[in-house]
Amino acid sequence: MSLLERLNNDMKQAMKNKEKDKLTVIRMIKASIQNEEIKLGRELTNDEELTVLSREVKQRKDSLHEFDKAGREDLVEKLRTELLYVEEYMPQQLTEEELSEIIKTVISEVGASSKAEMGKVMSMLMPQVKGKADGSLVNKLVQQHLS
C-alpha cells in the first residue's frame, strides 16, 4: 500500500472516529505530498515521499523547540501531538547502536580517517539511513567516529 493510499484510509477512519487533530495532520501531509508532485510534475517515488515526511517532522521539531523556548505550552502540546501522528508514517527509526554500526561500516568502506573526509562519509551514509535516523544525530555520531 502506497503512502497516499494509507493516508486516505487513515483519513476516512479519522473522520469516522471524529479525531479532528489527526485528520488535520493527515490533510497537511497529503497536501505536502501533492504539492511536491505538482512541483515535479509526476508521482513521487517512495524515497521522495519519505523526504517529504522527513521535512514535515523536521519542521515540527524546529517549531516545537522555538515554542518551548518562548514558553508557549499550548502550542508545544499541539505540536507534540502532531509530531506523533506524522511519525506514525515514518519507517522504524534506527537505534544509536545500529546507526553506529552502519557508520563504522561506511567509514571503513570510504577509508576515512579524519573529519576532513566527513563529506565523503555523509554522502555515502545518508542514502542508507534516510528517514530512519535524525540527520543531526547522524552528523554527531560521524564526528565522534572520525575523532
PDB file of C-alpha atoms in Angstrom:
ATOM      1  CA  MET A   1       0.000   0.000   0.000  1.00  0.00           C
ATOM      2  CA  SER A   2       1.399   3.355  -1.020  1.00  0.00           C
ATOM      3  CA  LEU A   3       1.684   6.205   1.447  1.00  0.00           C
ATOM      4  CA  LEU A   4      -1.148   8.159  -0.211  1.00  0.00           C
ATOM      5  CA  GLU A   5      -3.467   5.136  -0.032  1.00  0.00           C
ATOM      6  CA  ARG A   6      -2.592   4.684   3.626  1.00  0.00           C
ATOM      7  CA  LEU A   7      -3.202   8.380   4.280  1.00  0.00           C
ATOM      8  CA  ASN A   8      -6.583   8.206   2.521  1.00  0.00           C
ATOM      9  CA  ASN A   9      -7.629   5.167   4.565  1.00  0.00           C
ATOM     10  CA  ASP A  10      -6.472   6.772   7.811  1.00  0.00           C
ATOM     11  CA  MET A  11      -8.223   9.997   6.868  1.00  0.00           C
ATOM     12  CA  LYS A  12     -11.531   8.162   6.404  1.00  0.00           C
ATOM     13  CA  GLN A  13     -11.038   6.402   9.738  1.00  0.00           C
ATOM     14  CA  ALA A  14     -10.196   9.675  11.494  1.00  0.00           C
ATOM     15  CA  MET A  15     -13.396  11.202  10.073  1.00  0.00           C
ATOM     16  CA  LYS A  16     -15.466   8.272  11.310  1.00  0.00           C
ATOM     17  CA  ASN A  17     -13.840   8.440  14.749  1.00  0.00           C
ATOM     18  CA  LYS A  18     -14.145  12.231  14.843  1.00  0.00           C
ATOM     19  CA  GLU A  19     -10.395  12.623  15.512  1.00  0.00           C
ATOM     20  CA  LYS A  20     -10.094  16.253  14.460  1.00  0.00           C
ATOM     21  CA  ASP A  21      -6.372  16.700  15.259  1.00  0.00           C
ATOM     22  CA  LYS A  22      -5.341  13.534  13.446  1.00  0.00           C
ATOM     23  CA  LEU A  23      -7.473  14.471  10.449  1.00  0.00           C
ATOM     24  CA  THR A  24      -5.828  17.901  10.258  1.00  0.00           C
ATOM     25  CA  VAL A  25      -2.330  16.390  10.337  1.00  0.00           C
ATOM     26  CA  ILE A  26      -3.172  13.778   7.683  1.00  0.00           C
ATOM     27  CA  ARG A  27      -4.547  16.506   5.425  1.00  0.00           C
ATOM     28  CA  MET A  28      -1.364  18.556   5.899  1.00  0.00           C
ATOM     29  CA  ILE A  29       0.815  15.571   4.991  1.00  0.00           C
ATOM     30  CA  LYS A  30      -1.322  14.816   1.924  1.00  0.00           C
ATOM     31  CA  ALA A  31      -1.143  18.448   0.839  1.00  0.00           C
ATOM     32  CA  SER A  32       2.649  18.455   1.171  1.00  0.00           C
ATOM     33  CA  ILE A  33       2.945  15.295  -0.907  1.00  0.00           C
ATOM     34  CA  GLN A  34       0.544  16.575  -3.549  1.00  0.00           C
ATOM     35  CA  ASN A  35       2.354  19.939  -3.709  1.00  0.00           C
ATOM     36  CA  GLU A  36       5.645  18.121  -4.275  1.00  0.00           C
ATOM     37  CA  GLU A  37       4.011  16.032  -7.041  1.00  0.00           C
ATOM     38  CA  ILE A  38       2.731  19.189  -8.719  1.00  0.00           C
ATOM     39  CA  LYS A  39       6.165  20.791  -8.409  1.00  0.00           C
ATOM     40  CA  LEU A  40       7.863  17.769 -10.003  1.00  0.00           C
ATOM     41  CA  GLY A  41       5.054  17.096 -12.474  1.00  0.00           C
ATOM     42  CA  ARG A  42       4.840  13.380 -11.658  1.00  0.00           C
ATOM     43  CA  GLU A  43       4.035  10.912  -8.882  1.00  0.00           C
ATOM     44  CA  LEU A  44       6.586  10.658  -6.106  1.00  0.00           C
ATOM     45  CA  THR A  45       8.761   7.633  -5.506  1.00  0.00           C
ATOM     46  CA  ASN A  46       8.845   6.063  -2.050  1.00  0.00           C
ATOM     47  CA  ASP A  47      12.139   7.855  -1.345  1.00  0.00           C
ATOM     48  CA  GLU A  48      10.656  11.199  -2.346  1.00  0.00           C
ATOM     49  CA  GLU A  49       7.604  10.585  -0.151  1.00  0.00           C
ATOM     50  CA  LEU A  50       9.977   9.803   2.697  1.00  0.00           C
ATOM     51  CA  THR A  51      11.803  13.075   2.046  1.00  0.00           C
ATOM     52  CA  VAL A  52       8.517  14.990   2.306  1.00  0.00           C
ATOM     53  CA  LEU A  53       7.644  13.185   5.545  1.00  0.00           C
ATOM     54  CA  SER A  54      11.096  13.886   6.968  1.00  0.00           C
ATOM     55  CA  ARG A  55      10.649  17.556   6.112  1.00  0.00           C
ATOM     56  CA  GLU A  56       7.305  17.585   7.952  1.00  0.00           C
ATOM     57  CA  VAL A  57       8.907  16.011  11.037  1.00  0.00           C
ATOM     58  CA  LYS A  58      11.821  18.445  10.951  1.00  0.00           C
ATOM     59  CA  GLN A  59       9.527  21.474  10.625  1.00  0.00           C
ATOM     60  CA  ARG A  60       7.505  20.366  13.618  1.00  0.00           C
ATOM     61  CA  LYS A  61      10.592  19.630  15.719  1.00  0.00           C
ATOM     62  CA  ASP A  62      12.041  23.053  14.891  1.00  0.00           C
ATOM     63  CA  SER A  63       8.754  24.774  15.731  1.00  0.00           C
ATOM     64  CA  LEU A  64       8.445  22.727  18.914  1.00  0.00           C
ATOM     65  CA  HIS A  65      11.879  23.896  20.022  1.00  0.00           C
ATOM     66  CA  GLU A  66      11.036  27.546  19.285  1.00  0.00           C
ATOM     67  CA  PHE A  67       7.655  27.437  21.031  1.00  0.00           C
ATOM     68  CA  ASP A  68       9.200  25.689  24.011  1.00  0.00           C
ATOM     69  CA  LYS A  69      11.840  28.438  24.254  1.00  0.00           C
ATOM     70  CA  ALA A  70       9.099  31.071  24.069  1.00  0.00           C
ATOM     71  CA  GLY A  71       7.093  29.365  26.827  1.00  0.00           C
ATOM     72  CA  ARG A  72       4.056  28.679  24.626  1.00  0.00           C
ATOM     73  CA  GLU A  73       2.898  25.462  26.311  1.00  0.00           C
ATOM     74  CA  ASP A  74      -0.434  25.492  24.449  1.00  0.00           C
ATOM     75  CA  LEU A  75       1.349  25.294  21.101  1.00  0.00           C
ATOM     76  CA  VAL A  76       4.003  22.880  22.395  1.00  0.00           C
ATOM     77  CA  GLU A  77       1.373  20.279  23.314  1.00  0.00           C
ATOM     78  CA  LYS A  78      -0.397  20.698  19.981  1.00  0.00           C
ATOM     79  CA  LEU A  79       2.873  20.208  18.078  1.00  0.00           C
ATOM     80  CA  ARG A  80       3.846  17.163  20.147  1.00  0.00           C
ATOM     81  CA  THR A  81       0.555  15.557  19.195  1.00  0.00           C
ATOM     82  CA  GLU A  82       1.051  16.443  15.527  1.00  0.00           C
ATOM     83  CA  LEU A  83       4.577  15.048  15.643  1.00  0.00           C
ATOM     84  CA  LEU A  84       3.299  11.726  16.982  1.00  0.00           C
ATOM     85  CA  TYR A  85       0.809  11.478  14.121  1.00  0.00           C
ATOM     86  CA  VAL A  86       3.407  12.307  11.459  1.00  0.00           C
ATOM     87  CA  GLU A  87       5.929   9.848  12.923  1.00  0.00           C
ATOM     88  CA  GLU A  88       3.363   7.041  12.517  1.00  0.00           C
ATOM     89  CA  TYR A  89       4.074   7.206   8.774  1.00  0.00           C
ATOM     90  CA  MET A  90       7.863   7.218   9.111  1.00  0.00           C
ATOM     91  CA  PRO A  91       9.852   3.979   8.912  1.00  0.00           C
ATOM     92  CA  GLN A  92      11.125   2.384  12.120  1.00  0.00           C
ATOM     93  CA  GLN A  93      13.920   4.576  13.493  1.00  0.00           C
ATOM     94  CA  LEU A  94      17.399   3.111  13.974  1.00  0.00           C
ATOM     95  CA  THR A  95      18.827   2.905  17.478  1.00  0.00           C
ATOM     96  CA  GLU A  96      22.120   4.660  18.220  1.00  0.00           C
ATOM     97  CA  GLU A  97      23.878   1.287  18.306  1.00  0.00           C
ATOM     98  CA  GLU A  98      22.510   0.245  14.901  1.00  0.00           C
ATOM     99  CA  LEU A  99      23.412   3.641  13.491  1.00  0.00           C
ATOM    100  CA  SER A 100      26.948   3.419  14.909  1.00  0.00           C
ATOM    101  CA  GLU A 101      27.458   0.044  13.213  1.00  0.00           C
ATOM    102  CA  ILE A 102      26.347   1.445   9.850  1.00  0.00           C
ATOM    103  CA  ILE A 103      28.622   4.464  10.333  1.00  0.00           C
ATOM    104  CA  LYS A 104      31.626   2.251  11.144  1.00  0.00           C
ATOM    105  CA  THR A 105      30.969   0.185   8.022  1.00  0.00           C
ATOM    106  CA  VAL A 106      30.709   3.254   5.794  1.00  0.00           C
ATOM    107  CA  ILE A 107      33.844   4.814   7.308  1.00  0.00           C
ATOM    108  CA  SER A 108      35.825   1.653   6.589  1.00  0.00           C
ATOM    109  CA  GLU A 109      34.401   1.412   3.026  1.00  0.00           C
ATOM    110  CA  VAL A 110      35.325   5.022   2.298  1.00  0.00           C
ATOM    111  CA  GLY A 111      38.642   4.723   4.116  1.00  0.00           C
ATOM    112  CA  ALA A 112      38.052   7.948   6.019  1.00  0.00           C
ATOM    113  CA  SER A 113      40.303   8.743   8.950  1.00  0.00           C
ATOM    114  CA  SER A 114      39.737  12.420   9.746  1.00  0.00           C
ATOM    115  CA  LYS A 115      36.965  14.984   9.999  1.00  0.00           C
ATOM    116  CA  ALA A 116      38.199  16.446   6.706  1.00  0.00           C
ATOM    117  CA  GLU A 117      36.684  13.406   4.962  1.00  0.00           C
ATOM    118  CA  MET A 118      33.323  13.791   6.661  1.00  0.00           C
ATOM    119  CA  GLY A 119      31.659  14.854   3.402  1.00  0.00           C
ATOM    120  CA  LYS A 120      32.590  11.574   1.717  1.00  0.00           C
ATOM    121  CA  VAL A 121      31.215   9.583   4.646  1.00  0.00           C
ATOM    122  CA  MET A 122      27.981  11.584   4.851  1.00  0.00           C
ATOM    123  CA  SER A 123      27.317  11.402   1.105  1.00  0.00           C
ATOM    124  CA  MET A 124      27.554   7.603   1.214  1.00  0.00           C
ATOM    125  CA  LEU A 125      25.798   7.236   4.581  1.00  0.00           C
ATOM    126  CA  MET A 126      22.734   9.447   4.232  1.00  0.00           C
ATOM    127  CA  PRO A 127      21.010   7.460   1.455  1.00  0.00           C
ATOM    128  CA  GLN A 128      21.304   4.342   3.646  1.00  0.00           C
ATOM    129  CA  VAL A 129      19.717   5.920   6.733  1.00  0.00           C
ATOM    130  CA  LYS A 130      17.328   8.337   5.023  1.00  0.00           C
ATOM    131  CA  GLY A 131      14.151   8.626   7.075  1.00  0.00           C
ATOM    132  CA  LYS A 132      15.416   6.078   9.575  1.00  0.00           C
ATOM    133  CA  ALA A 133      17.566   8.437  11.640  1.00  0.00           C
ATOM    134  CA  ASP A 134      17.679  12.107  12.547  1.00  0.00           C
ATOM    135  CA  GLY A 135      20.268  13.960  10.474  1.00  0.00           C
ATOM    136  CA  SER A 136      21.709  15.849  13.447  1.00  0.00           C
ATOM    137  CA  LEU A 137      22.242  12.575  15.330  1.00  0.00           C
ATOM    138  CA  VAL A 138      23.924  11.047  12.278  1.00  0.00           C
ATOM    139  CA  ASN A 139      26.185  14.105  11.993  1.00  0.00           C
ATOM    140  CA  LYS A 140      27.122  13.961  15.682  1.00  0.00           C
ATOM    141  CA  LEU A 141      27.923  10.229  15.572  1.00  0.00           C
ATOM    142  CA  VAL A 142      30.002  10.539  12.399  1.00  0.00           C
ATOM    143  CA  GLN A 143      32.035  13.308  14.028  1.00  0.00           C
ATOM    144  CA  GLN A 144      32.597  11.127  17.105  1.00  0.00           C
ATOM    145  CA  HIS A 145      33.761   8.203  14.995  1.00  0.00           C
ATOM    146  CA  LEU A 146      36.116  10.367  12.944  1.00  0.00           C
ATOM    147  CA  SER A 147      37.704  11.998  16.012  1.00  0.00           C
TER     148      SER A 147
END
